[in-house]
mmCIF file of C-alpha atoms in Angstrom:
data_model
loop_
_atom_site.group_PDB
_atom_site.id
_atom_site.type_symbol
_atom_site.label_atom_id
_atom_site.label_comp_id
_atom_site.label_asym_id
_atom_site.label_seq_id
_atom_site.Cartn_x
_atom_site.Cartn_y
_atom_site.Cartn_z
ATOM 1 C CA MET A 1 -50.788 -18.047 47.084
ATOM 2 C CA HIS A 2 -48.852 -17.371 50.204
ATOM 3 C CA ARG A 3 -45.568 -17.762 48.261
ATOM 4 C CA ARG A 4 -46.629 -15.224 45.651
ATOM 5 C CA GLN A 5 -47.438 -12.609 48.293
ATOM 6 C CA LYS A 6 -44.168 -13.228 50.042
ATOM 7 C CA LEU A 7 -42.177 -12.727 46.868
ATOM 8 C CA SER A 8 -44.030 -9.579 45.834
ATOM 9 C CA ALA A 9 -43.813 -7.261 48.821
ATOM 10 C CA PRO A 10 -44.587 -8.781 52.243
ATOM 11 C CA GLU A 11 -43.803 -5.710 54.354
ATOM 12 C CA PRO A 12 -46.071 -3.216 52.487
ATOM 13 C CA ARG A 13 -48.976 -5.694 52.784
ATOM 14 C CA ARG A 14 -48.663 -5.727 56.568
ATOM 15 C CA ASP A 15 -48.399 -1.911 56.702
ATOM 16 C CA LEU A 16 -51.521 -1.537 54.607
ATOM 17 C CA THR A 17 -53.670 -3.590 56.978
ATOM 18 C CA ALA A 18 -52.247 -1.834 60.017
ATOM 19 C CA HIS A 19 -52.402 1.845 59.057
ATOM 20 C CA GLY A 20 -55.242 2.151 56.614
ATOM 21 C CA GLY A 21 -55.864 3.721 53.170
ATOM 22 C CA ALA A 22 -54.060 7.056 53.591
ATOM 23 C CA LEU A 23 -50.788 5.442 54.431
ATOM 24 C CA SER A 24 -51.277 3.033 51.536
ATOM 25 C CA MET A 25 -51.526 5.904 49.023
ATOM 26 C CA ALA A 26 -48.374 7.560 50.375
ATOM 27 C CA HIS A 27 -46.467 4.332 50.269
ATOM 28 C CA ASN A 28 -47.607 3.610 46.708
ATOM 29 C CA GLY A 29 -46.320 7.031 45.630
ATOM 30 C CA THR A 30 -42.985 6.397 47.336
ATOM 31 C CA ARG A 31 -42.684 2.991 45.739
ATOM 32 C CA SER A 32 -43.489 4.381 42.280
ATOM 33 C CA PHE A 33 -40.838 7.085 42.693
ATOM 34 C CA PHE A 34 -38.330 4.466 43.870
ATOM 35 C CA ASN A 35 -39.074 2.189 40.899
ATOM 36 C CA LEU A 36 -38.762 5.105 38.485
ATOM 37 C CA SER A 37 -35.413 6.059 40.020
ATOM 38 C CA GLN A 38 -34.139 2.508 39.717
ATOM 39 C CA LEU A 39 -35.246 2.436 36.086
ATOM 40 C CA VAL A 40 -33.381 5.657 35.257
ATOM 41 C CA LEU A 41 -30.249 4.535 37.052
ATOM 42 C CA SER A 42 -30.230 1.126 35.406
ATOM 43 C CA ALA A 43 -30.708 2.640 31.937
ATOM 44 C CA GLY A 44 -27.340 4.447 32.102
ATOM 45 C CA SER A 45 -25.838 6.105 29.030
ATOM 46 C CA LEU A 46 -27.659 6.017 25.740
ATOM 47 C CA ARG A 47 -24.376 5.062 23.910
ATOM 48 C CA SER A 48 -23.292 1.465 23.815
ATOM 49 C CA SER A 49 -20.439 0.463 26.059
ATOM 50 C CA PRO A 50 -16.980 -0.318 24.652
ATOM 51 C CA VAL A 51 -17.507 -3.989 25.407
ATOM 52 C CA LEU A 52 -20.574 -4.130 23.229
ATOM 53 C CA ARG A 53 -18.881 -2.269 20.395
ATOM 54 C CA HIS A 54 -15.883 -4.579 20.579
ATOM 55 C CA SER A 55 -18.127 -7.594 20.377
ATOM 56 C CA LYS A 56 -19.559 -6.348 17.087
ATOM 57 C CA ILE A 57 -16.175 -6.522 15.246
ATOM 58 C CA THR A 58 -16.319 -9.104 12.460
ATOM 59 C CA TYR A 59 -13.394 -11.484 12.266
ATOM 60 C CA PHE A 60 -12.513 -13.492 9.190
ATOM 61 C CA GLU A 61 -11.387 -17.061 8.785
ATOM 62 C CA VAL A 62 -8.805 -17.685 6.065
ATOM 63 C CA GLU A 63 -8.832 -21.196 4.673
ATOM 64 C CA ILE A 64 -5.562 -22.081 2.948
ATOM 65 C CA LEU A 65 -5.658 -24.892 0.400
ATOM 66 C CA ASP A 66 -2.881 -26.566 -1.541
ATOM 67 C CA LEU A 67 -2.902 -25.344 -5.144
ATOM 68 C CA GLN A 68 -2.361 -28.779 -6.698
ATOM 69 C CA SER A 69 -4.337 -31.155 -4.500
ATOM 70 C CA LYS A 70 -6.923 -28.643 -3.172
ATOM 71 C CA LYS A 71 -6.424 -30.186 0.258
ATOM 72 C CA GLN A 72 -6.773 -27.964 3.282
ATOM 73 C CA ILE A 73 -3.435 -27.058 4.850
ATOM 74 C CA CYS A 74 -4.712 -24.950 7.740
ATOM 75 C CA ILE A 75 -7.275 -22.358 8.798
ATOM 76 C CA VAL A 76 -6.130 -18.983 10.078
ATOM 77 C CA ASP A 77 -8.917 -17.800 12.353
ATOM 78 C CA LYS A 78 -9.745 -14.522 14.101
ATOM 79 C CA VAL A 79 -8.234 -12.320 11.403
ATOM 80 C CA PRO A 80 -9.228 -8.649 11.969
ATOM 81 C CA PRO A 81 -10.573 -6.704 8.977
ATOM 82 C CA SER A 82 -7.619 -4.303 9.133
ATOM 83 C CA SER A 83 -5.083 -7.102 8.638
ATOM 84 C CA THR A 84 -2.983 -7.365 5.484
ATOM 85 C CA LEU A 85 -2.021 -10.467 3.593
ATOM 86 C CA LEU A 86 1.425 -10.267 5.195
ATOM 87 C CA ASP A 87 -0.227 -10.603 8.622
ATOM 88 C CA VAL A 88 -1.977 -13.729 7.396
ATOM 89 C CA LYS A 89 1.350 -15.111 6.147
ATOM 90 C CA HIS A 90 2.925 -14.561 9.566
ATOM 91 C CA LYS A 91 0.066 -16.455 11.262
ATOM 92 C CA PHE A 92 0.356 -19.169 8.632
ATOM 93 C CA HIS A 93 4.086 -19.382 9.397
ATOM 94 C CA LYS A 94 3.302 -19.957 13.096
ATOM 95 C CA ALA A 95 1.023 -22.849 12.158
ATOM 96 C CA CYS A 96 3.460 -24.219 9.545
ATOM 97 C CA PRO A 97 7.022 -23.156 10.540
ATOM 98 C CA GLN A 98 8.614 -24.729 7.460
ATOM 99 C CA TRP A 99 7.128 -21.993 5.245
ATOM 100 C CA TYR A 100 8.309 -18.516 6.185
ATOM 101 C CA PRO A 101 6.315 -15.530 4.833
ATOM 102 C CA SER A 102 8.553 -14.655 1.881
ATOM 103 C CA ARG A 103 8.296 -18.232 0.640
ATOM 104 C CA VAL A 104 4.488 -18.312 0.684
ATOM 105 C CA GLY A 105 2.578 -17.504 -2.505
ATOM 106 C CA LEU A 106 -1.178 -17.009 -2.070
ATOM 107 C CA GLN A 107 -3.741 -16.759 -4.866
ATOM 108 C CA LEU A 108 -7.424 -15.960 -4.745
ATOM 109 C CA GLU A 109 -8.021 -18.198 -7.756
ATOM 110 C CA ARG A 110 -6.038 -21.199 -8.914
ATOM 111 C CA ASN A 111 -5.041 -19.550 -12.185
ATOM 112 C CA GLY A 112 -4.870 -16.040 -10.779
ATOM 113 C CA PRO A 113 -1.836 -13.902 -9.940
ATOM 114 C CA TYR A 114 -0.028 -13.968 -6.625
ATOM 115 C CA LEU A 115 -1.523 -11.506 -4.167
ATOM 116 C CA LYS A 116 0.659 -8.710 -2.848
ATOM 117 C CA ASP A 117 1.539 -8.579 0.842
ATOM 118 C CA SER A 118 0.059 -5.095 1.194
ATOM 119 C CA ILE A 119 -3.476 -6.122 0.170
ATOM 120 C CA ASN A 120 -6.073 -5.598 2.889
ATOM 121 C CA ILE A 121 -7.767 -8.857 3.811
ATOM 122 C CA GLN A 122 -11.198 -7.218 3.923
ATOM 123 C CA SER A 123 -10.965 -6.358 0.224
ATOM 124 C CA LEU A 124 -10.811 -10.087 -0.569
ATOM 125 C CA ALA A 125 -13.790 -11.065 1.571
ATOM 126 C CA VAL A 126 -17.123 -12.080 0.101
ATOM 127 C CA SER A 127 -18.169 -13.777 3.327
ATOM 128 C CA SER A 128 -16.602 -14.399 6.710
ATOM 129 C CA ILE A 129 -14.584 -17.294 5.238
ATOM 130 C CA ILE A 130 -11.853 -16.492 2.691
ATOM 131 C CA THR A 131 -10.308 -19.286 0.636
ATOM 132 C CA LEU A 132 -6.764 -18.843 -0.658
ATOM 133 C CA TYR A 133 -4.533 -21.209 -2.630
ATOM 134 C CA PHE A 134 -0.978 -21.820 -1.437
ATOM 135 C CA THR A 135 2.167 -22.290 -3.532
ATOM 136 C CA ASP A 136 5.658 -22.859 -2.179
ATOM 137 C CA LEU A 137 7.805 -20.261 -3.966
ATOM 138 C CA GLY A 138 11.058 -21.854 -2.831
ATOM 139 C CA GLN A 139 13.959 -20.182 -1.076
ATOM 140 C CA GLN A 140 13.770 -16.397 -1.425
ATOM 141 C CA VAL A 141 16.156 -13.453 -1.211
ATOM 142 C CA SER A 142 15.388 -9.751 -0.941
ATOM 143 C CA TRP A 143 15.713 -7.510 -3.999
ATOM 144 C CA THR A 144 18.455 -5.499 -2.306
ATOM 145 C CA THR A 145 20.513 -8.644 -1.733
ATOM 146 C CA PHE A 146 19.798 -9.719 -5.305
ATOM 147 C CA PHE A 147 21.181 -6.543 -6.909
ATOM 148 C CA LEU A 148 24.075 -6.053 -4.504
ATOM 149 C CA THR A 149 25.303 -9.579 -5.180
ATOM 150 C CA GLU A 150 24.744 -9.298 -8.921
ATOM 151 C CA TYR A 151 26.681 -6.011 -9.238
ATOM 152 C CA THR A 152 29.461 -6.578 -6.703
ATOM 153 C CA GLY A 153 30.715 -9.643 -8.590
ATOM 154 C CA PRO A 154 31.542 -7.879 -11.897
ATOM 155 C CA LEU A 155 33.272 -5.053 -10.041
ATOM 156 C CA LEU A 156 35.649 -7.379 -8.200
ATOM 157 C CA ILE A 157 36.115 -9.840 -11.058
ATOM 158 C CA TYR A 158 37.199 -7.127 -13.494
ATOM 159 C CA LEU A 159 39.753 -5.776 -11.012
ATOM 160 C CA LEU A 160 41.265 -9.260 -10.618
ATOM 161 C CA PHE A 161 41.904 -9.405 -14.369
ATOM 162 C CA TYR A 162 43.097 -5.800 -14.435
ATOM 163 C CA ILE A 163 45.931 -6.466 -11.995
ATOM 164 C CA ARG A 164 46.940 -9.454 -14.156
ATOM 165 C CA LEU A 165 47.213 -12.234 -11.651
ATOM 166 C CA SER A 166 49.923 -14.770 -12.320
ATOM 167 C CA THR A 167 47.318 -17.538 -12.287
ATOM 168 C CA ILE A 168 45.496 -15.897 -15.222
ATOM 169 C CA TYR A 169 48.193 -14.434 -17.502
ATOM 170 C CA ASP A 170 51.802 -15.297 -18.216
ATOM 171 C CA GLN A 171 53.969 -13.102 -16.036
ATOM 172 C CA VAL A 172 56.723 -12.723 -18.662
ATOM 173 C CA GLU A 173 54.271 -11.341 -21.241
ATOM 174 C CA SER A 174 52.609 -9.145 -18.627
ATOM 175 C CA THR A 175 55.865 -7.411 -17.737
ATOM 176 C CA LYS A 176 57.119 -7.015 -21.328
ATOM 177 C CA ASN A 177 53.971 -5.717 -23.066
ATOM 178 C CA PHE A 178 53.017 -2.086 -22.622
ATOM 179 C CA ARG A 179 49.427 -1.342 -21.611
ATOM 180 C CA HIS A 180 47.562 0.926 -23.975
ATOM 181 C CA PRO A 181 45.747 3.855 -22.270
ATOM 182 C CA VAL A 182 42.385 2.420 -23.381
ATOM 183 C CA VAL A 183 42.962 -0.509 -21.007
ATOM 184 C CA HIS A 184 43.084 1.837 -18.026
ATOM 185 C CA LEU A 185 40.162 3.860 -19.368
ATOM 186 C CA ALA A 186 38.090 0.715 -19.861
ATOM 187 C CA CYS A 187 38.748 -0.345 -16.256
ATOM 188 C CA PHE A 188 37.669 3.077 -15.018
ATOM 189 C CA CYS A 189 34.456 3.054 -17.086
ATOM 190 C CA HIS A 190 33.561 -0.514 -16.153
ATOM 191 C CA CYS A 191 34.063 0.140 -12.442
ATOM 192 C CA LEU A 192 32.154 3.422 -12.664
ATOM 193 C CA HIS A 193 29.175 1.631 -14.204
ATOM 194 C CA TYR A 194 28.852 -0.949 -11.447
ATOM 195 C CA ILE A 195 29.684 1.455 -8.627
ATOM 196 C CA ARG A 196 26.822 3.647 -9.871
ATOM 197 C CA ARG A 197 24.516 0.655 -9.868
ATOM 198 C CA LEU A 198 25.517 -0.315 -6.335
ATOM 199 C CA LEU A 199 25.022 3.213 -4.987
ATOM 200 C CA GLU A 200 21.633 3.510 -6.694
ATOM 201 C CA THR A 201 20.578 0.191 -5.196
ATOM 202 C CA LEU A 202 21.426 1.469 -1.722
ATOM 203 C CA PHE A 203 20.299 5.093 -1.922
ATOM 204 C CA VAL A 204 18.032 5.668 -4.937
ATOM 205 C CA HIS A 205 15.909 2.649 -5.732
ATOM 206 C CA LYS A 206 13.173 1.756 -3.275
ATOM 207 C CA PHE A 207 11.899 -1.787 -3.272
ATOM 208 C CA SER A 208 8.500 -2.876 -2.041
ATOM 209 C CA GLY A 209 9.974 -5.346 0.434
ATOM 210 C CA GLU A 210 8.989 -8.312 -1.667
ATOM 211 C CA HIS A 211 11.398 -11.087 -2.484
ATOM 212 C CA THR A 212 12.539 -13.048 -5.490
ATOM 213 C CA PRO A 213 13.493 -16.726 -5.807
ATOM 214 C CA LEU A 214 17.111 -17.591 -5.090
ATOM 215 C CA LYS A 215 17.380 -19.326 -8.468
ATOM 216 C CA ASN A 216 16.804 -15.981 -10.205
ATOM 217 C CA MET A 217 19.767 -14.487 -8.369
ATOM 218 C CA ILE A 218 21.922 -17.462 -9.341
ATOM 219 C CA LYS A 219 20.988 -17.064 -13.010
ATOM 220 C CA GLY A 220 21.632 -13.309 -12.910
ATOM 221 C CA CYS A 221 25.004 -13.751 -11.248
ATOM 222 C CA ALA A 222 26.005 -16.452 -13.718
ATOM 223 C CA PHE A 223 25.180 -14.118 -16.627
ATOM 224 C CA TYR A 224 26.882 -10.969 -15.342
ATOM 225 C CA TRP A 225 29.842 -12.674 -13.679
ATOM 226 C CA GLY A 226 30.479 -14.963 -16.638
ATOM 227 C CA PHE A 227 30.418 -12.187 -19.219
ATOM 228 C CA THR A 228 32.558 -9.945 -17.020
ATOM 229 C CA SER A 229 35.224 -12.637 -16.832
ATOM 230 C CA TRP A 230 35.186 -13.053 -20.611
ATOM 231 C CA ILE A 231 35.266 -9.298 -21.264
ATOM 232 C CA ALA A 232 37.977 -8.559 -18.692
ATOM 233 C CA TYR A 233 40.173 -11.408 -19.923
ATOM 234 C CA TYR A 234 40.326 -9.998 -23.466
ATOM 235 C CA ILE A 235 40.697 -6.312 -22.601
ATOM 236 C CA ASN A 236 43.419 -6.858 -19.990
ATOM 237 C CA HIS A 237 45.292 -9.523 -21.949
ATOM 238 C CA PRO A 238 48.976 -8.645 -22.645
ATOM 239 C CA ARG A 239 48.340 -9.157 -26.382
ATOM 240 C CA TYR A 240 45.288 -6.885 -26.527
ATOM 241 C CA THR A 241 45.299 -4.597 -29.585
ATOM 242 C CA PRO A 242 43.862 -1.075 -29.326
ATOM 243 C CA PRO A 243 40.931 0.180 -31.500
ATOM 244 C CA SER A 244 41.485 0.670 -35.213
ATOM 245 C CA PHE A 245 40.872 4.428 -35.302
ATOM 246 C CA GLY A 246 43.041 5.114 -32.304
ATOM 247 C CA HIS A 247 42.633 8.084 -30.000
ATOM 248 C CA LYS A 248 39.630 9.637 -31.781
ATOM 249 C CA GLN A 249 37.576 6.444 -31.547
ATOM 250 C CA VAL A 250 38.431 5.971 -27.886
ATOM 251 C CA SER A 251 37.735 9.596 -26.948
ATOM 252 C CA PHE A 252 34.395 9.770 -28.741
ATOM 253 C CA ALA A 253 33.190 6.453 -27.295
ATOM 254 C CA ALA A 254 34.356 7.349 -23.762
ATOM 255 C CA LEU A 255 32.487 10.671 -23.909
ATOM 256 C CA ALA A 256 29.318 8.928 -25.107
ATOM 257 C CA PHE A 257 29.695 6.343 -22.332
ATOM 258 C CA LEU A 258 29.954 8.998 -19.610
ATOM 259 C CA MET A 259 26.941 10.882 -20.985
ATOM 260 C CA CYS A 260 24.850 7.709 -21.022
ATOM 261 C CA GLU A 261 25.899 6.888 -17.470
ATOM 262 C CA ALA A 262 24.916 10.376 -16.311
ATOM 263 C CA GLY A 263 21.608 10.171 -18.158
ATOM 264 C CA ASN A 264 20.824 6.778 -16.667
ATOM 265 C CA HIS A 265 21.466 8.096 -13.181
ATOM 266 C CA PHE A 266 19.307 11.212 -13.576
ATOM 267 C CA ILE A 267 16.437 9.178 -15.044
ATOM 268 C CA ASN A 268 16.567 6.770 -12.110
ATOM 269 C CA VAL A 269 16.541 9.694 -9.680
ATOM 270 C CA ALA A 270 13.545 11.214 -11.474
ATOM 271 C CA LEU A 271 11.624 7.925 -11.337
ATOM 272 C CA ALA A 272 12.487 7.449 -7.667
ATOM 273 C CA HIS A 273 11.379 11.001 -6.863
ATOM 274 C CA GLN A 274 8.045 10.341 -8.531
ATOM 275 C CA ASN A 275 7.510 7.197 -6.452
ATOM 276 C CA HIS A 276 8.500 8.941 -3.214
ATOM 277 C CA SER A 277 6.122 11.836 -3.787
ATOM 278 C CA GLY A 278 3.221 9.428 -4.141
ATOM 279 C CA SER A 279 1.883 11.222 -7.222
ATOM 280 C CA LYS A 280 1.217 8.486 -9.737
ATOM 281 C CA ALA A 281 -1.566 10.214 -11.646
ATOM 282 C CA CYS A 282 0.656 11.363 -14.509
ATOM 283 C CA PHE A 283 3.592 10.082 -16.503
ATOM 284 C CA PRO A 284 7.065 11.379 -15.470
ATOM 285 C CA SER A 285 7.725 14.627 -17.280
ATOM 286 C CA PRO A 286 11.076 16.174 -18.256
ATOM 287 C CA THR A 287 12.663 18.691 -15.901
ATOM 288 C CA TYR A 288 15.230 21.450 -16.385
ATOM 289 C CA ASN A 289 17.863 18.679 -16.514
ATOM 290 C CA PRO A 290 18.658 18.002 -20.213
ATOM 291 C CA PHE A 291 19.222 14.317 -19.522
ATOM 292 C CA THR A 292 15.525 13.938 -18.647
ATOM 293 C CA TRP A 293 14.355 15.383 -21.967
ATOM 294 C CA LEU A 294 14.440 11.871 -23.400
ATOM 295 C CA PHE A 295 11.074 11.385 -21.668
ATOM 296 C CA LEU A 296 9.619 13.360 -24.586
ATOM 297 C CA LEU A 297 10.504 10.578 -27.030
ATOM 298 C CA VAL A 298 10.471 7.273 -25.128
ATOM 299 C CA SER A 299 8.690 5.859 -22.118
ATOM 300 C CA CYS A 300 11.716 3.965 -20.734
ATOM 301 C CA PRO A 301 14.737 6.272 -21.194
ATOM 302 C CA ASN A 302 16.718 4.466 -18.479
ATOM 303 C CA TYR A 303 16.921 1.425 -20.769
ATOM 304 C CA THR A 304 17.911 3.678 -23.674
ATOM 305 C CA TYR A 305 20.839 5.066 -21.700
ATOM 306 C CA GLU A 306 21.776 1.578 -20.493
ATOM 307 C CA ILE A 307 22.215 0.116 -23.958
ATOM 308 C CA GLY A 308 23.920 3.358 -25.012
ATOM 309 C CA SER A 309 26.549 2.746 -22.343
ATOM 310 C CA TRP A 310 27.312 -0.752 -23.538
ATOM 311 C CA ILE A 311 27.371 0.175 -27.220
ATOM 312 C CA SER A 312 29.801 2.985 -26.382
ATOM 313 C CA PHE A 313 31.928 0.569 -24.346
ATOM 314 C CA THR A 314 31.978 -1.791 -27.327
ATOM 315 C CA VAL A 315 33.217 0.953 -29.650
ATOM 316 C CA MET A 316 35.784 2.118 -27.115
ATOM 317 C CA THR A 317 37.361 -1.303 -26.534
ATOM 318 C CA GLN A 318 36.584 -2.904 -29.916
ATOM 319 C CA THR A 319 36.351 -6.431 -28.555
ATOM 320 C CA LEU A 320 34.014 -9.265 -29.573
ATOM 321 C CA PRO A 321 32.914 -10.287 -26.022
ATOM 322 C CA VAL A 322 31.718 -6.748 -25.273
ATOM 323 C CA GLY A 323 29.835 -6.648 -28.585
ATOM 324 C CA ILE A 324 28.029 -9.918 -27.838
ATOM 325 C CA PHE A 325 27.183 -8.718 -24.337
ATOM 326 C CA ALA A 326 25.857 -5.401 -25.706
ATOM 327 C CA PHE A 327 23.729 -7.272 -28.265
ATOM 328 C CA LEU A 328 22.172 -9.461 -25.563
ATOM 329 C CA MET A 329 21.546 -6.411 -23.411
ATOM 330 C CA VAL A 330 19.704 -4.709 -26.291
ATOM 331 C CA ILE A 331 17.417 -7.738 -26.606
ATOM 332 C CA GLN A 332 16.779 -7.967 -22.868
ATOM 333 C CA MET A 333 16.214 -4.233 -22.410
ATOM 334 C CA SER A 334 13.838 -4.088 -25.370
ATOM 335 C CA LEU A 335 11.720 -6.880 -23.867
ATOM 336 C CA TRP A 336 11.570 -5.113 -20.506
ATOM 337 C CA ALA A 337 10.797 -1.797 -22.188
ATOM 338 C CA GLN A 338 7.937 -3.262 -24.218
ATOM 339 C CA LYS A 339 6.441 -4.795 -21.097
ATOM 340 C CA LYS A 340 6.636 -1.503 -19.195
ATOM 341 C CA HIS A 341 5.343 0.435 -22.177
ATOM 342 C CA LYS A 342 2.176 -1.669 -22.225
ATOM 343 C CA LEU A 343 1.601 -0.936 -18.538
ATOM 344 C CA TYR A 344 2.154 2.766 -19.151
ATOM 345 C CA LEU A 345 -0.356 2.714 -22.006
ATOM 346 C CA LYS A 346 -3.021 1.370 -19.656
ATOM 347 C CA ARG A 347 -2.327 3.955 -16.964
ATOM 348 C CA PHE A 348 -1.204 7.033 -18.935
ATOM 349 C CA TYR A 349 -2.643 6.506 -22.411
ATOM 350 C CA PRO A 350 -2.961 10.135 -23.572
ATOM 351 C CA GLU A 351 0.611 10.943 -22.512
ATOM 352 C CA VAL A 352 2.345 7.774 -23.699
ATOM 353 C CA ARG A 353 0.478 6.835 -26.891
ATOM 354 C CA ARG A 354 2.869 8.757 -29.175
ATOM 355 C CA LYS A 355 6.051 7.673 -27.421
ATOM 356 C CA ALA A 356 8.262 4.736 -28.301
ATOM 357 C CA ALA A 357 9.209 2.166 -25.702
ATOM 358 C CA MET A 358 13.004 2.441 -25.744
ATOM 359 C CA ILE A 359 14.393 3.653 -29.071
ATOM 360 C CA PRO A 360 12.481 6.335 -30.995
ATOM 361 C CA ILE A 361 10.638 5.073 -34.108
ATOM 362 C CA ILE A 362 12.305 1.605 -34.042
ATOM 363 C CA PHE A 363 10.867 0.192 -30.807
#
C-alpha cells in the first residue's frame, strides 16, 4: 500500500494533510490543467509522421524459378511498387552475375510471352510474392548494333568488288574490258540503298532498348553479306553484259529505283514521327507528301517500296543473283507485312480493314 502511494503522488498527499481542504482543491485544479496540457502537447499533429507513412509502403518479393526444372534460382526481396521489370533484372544480375539483364528472359507463365522491361512490377502482383520463370536468352546485342553491322557489310563488300581487286578478278581482263555505264550506276544505287539504311538506323528509327540474340545477327549478316558478294561479283565482272534493251531499260529502272528509295525513306520518317508524338490512337494517315499516299492502299508501304527497289535493281542490272535476292526479299517482306497487318487490324480495325498488307489486291 505504501508503494502504491509513493508511485502515485507522494508530495501532494503530504500537502493535503498539512494545509487542509482549500489547498487541496486548488492543487487538484492545477494538476488537472497540467495533465490536460501534457495530453495536448503529446498528441501533436493530427497527420501521421513521415516515418509512419514510410513504414506503410508495401514491398514485393520476386521469386525467380528455372523454366525447365521449376527450381528456385533466387528471391529478389524489397522491390518497391514503382520498380520496373528491368530493375528486377538488375537486382537479379547482382545475385547471379553470370546473367546480365539483356540475357534474362522472364515469363509470368511457363508458356507465356517474355515480359517487357518497361512493365511495372505492381501490375504483375496478385499478392506480395510474385513468381516469374527464367530463361537464358543467350548472348545478346542491341538492335542498333544489329542493323549497323548488317548494313555496313554489304556497303564495303560491294566496293571491294567494284574496284576489281587483283585477288578477285584477272587483272589482264580488268584492264582490257570497258565498263558499261550501268556498272557505275549500279554501284551508286547499291551504295545509296545501304547508306540510307545506315542513316535511318542512326537518326530516324528509335528502338525500345531491347536486345536480340547474337545468333540472329550472325544469320542476318550471312544472308546480306553472302548475297552482296554474289551480286557484286557478277555485276562488276569484266565479262558482264549490259541489259538487253540498253539505255531505255537502264534509265527506266534507275528512275523507279530512286523513287522507291525516296518513298521508303519518307514512309519511315512518317512512322517515326508518329511514334515520337506518342499518338497511337489512329493509323498513320497520308500527308501532303505524295510518297505517303500509299498509306491509302496498303498498311505497310515501307515494305512495298523496299521490294520495288530490288525489283527495279534487278531490271536495271539484268542479273540472276539480283533476281533471286529480290524474290527472297518479296517472300520475307510479305511475311512481315502480313504479321504487322494482323496487329493493325486488332488496333485500328475500321481504318485498316479495307487495306492490303503490302501489295494492293494481291496481298
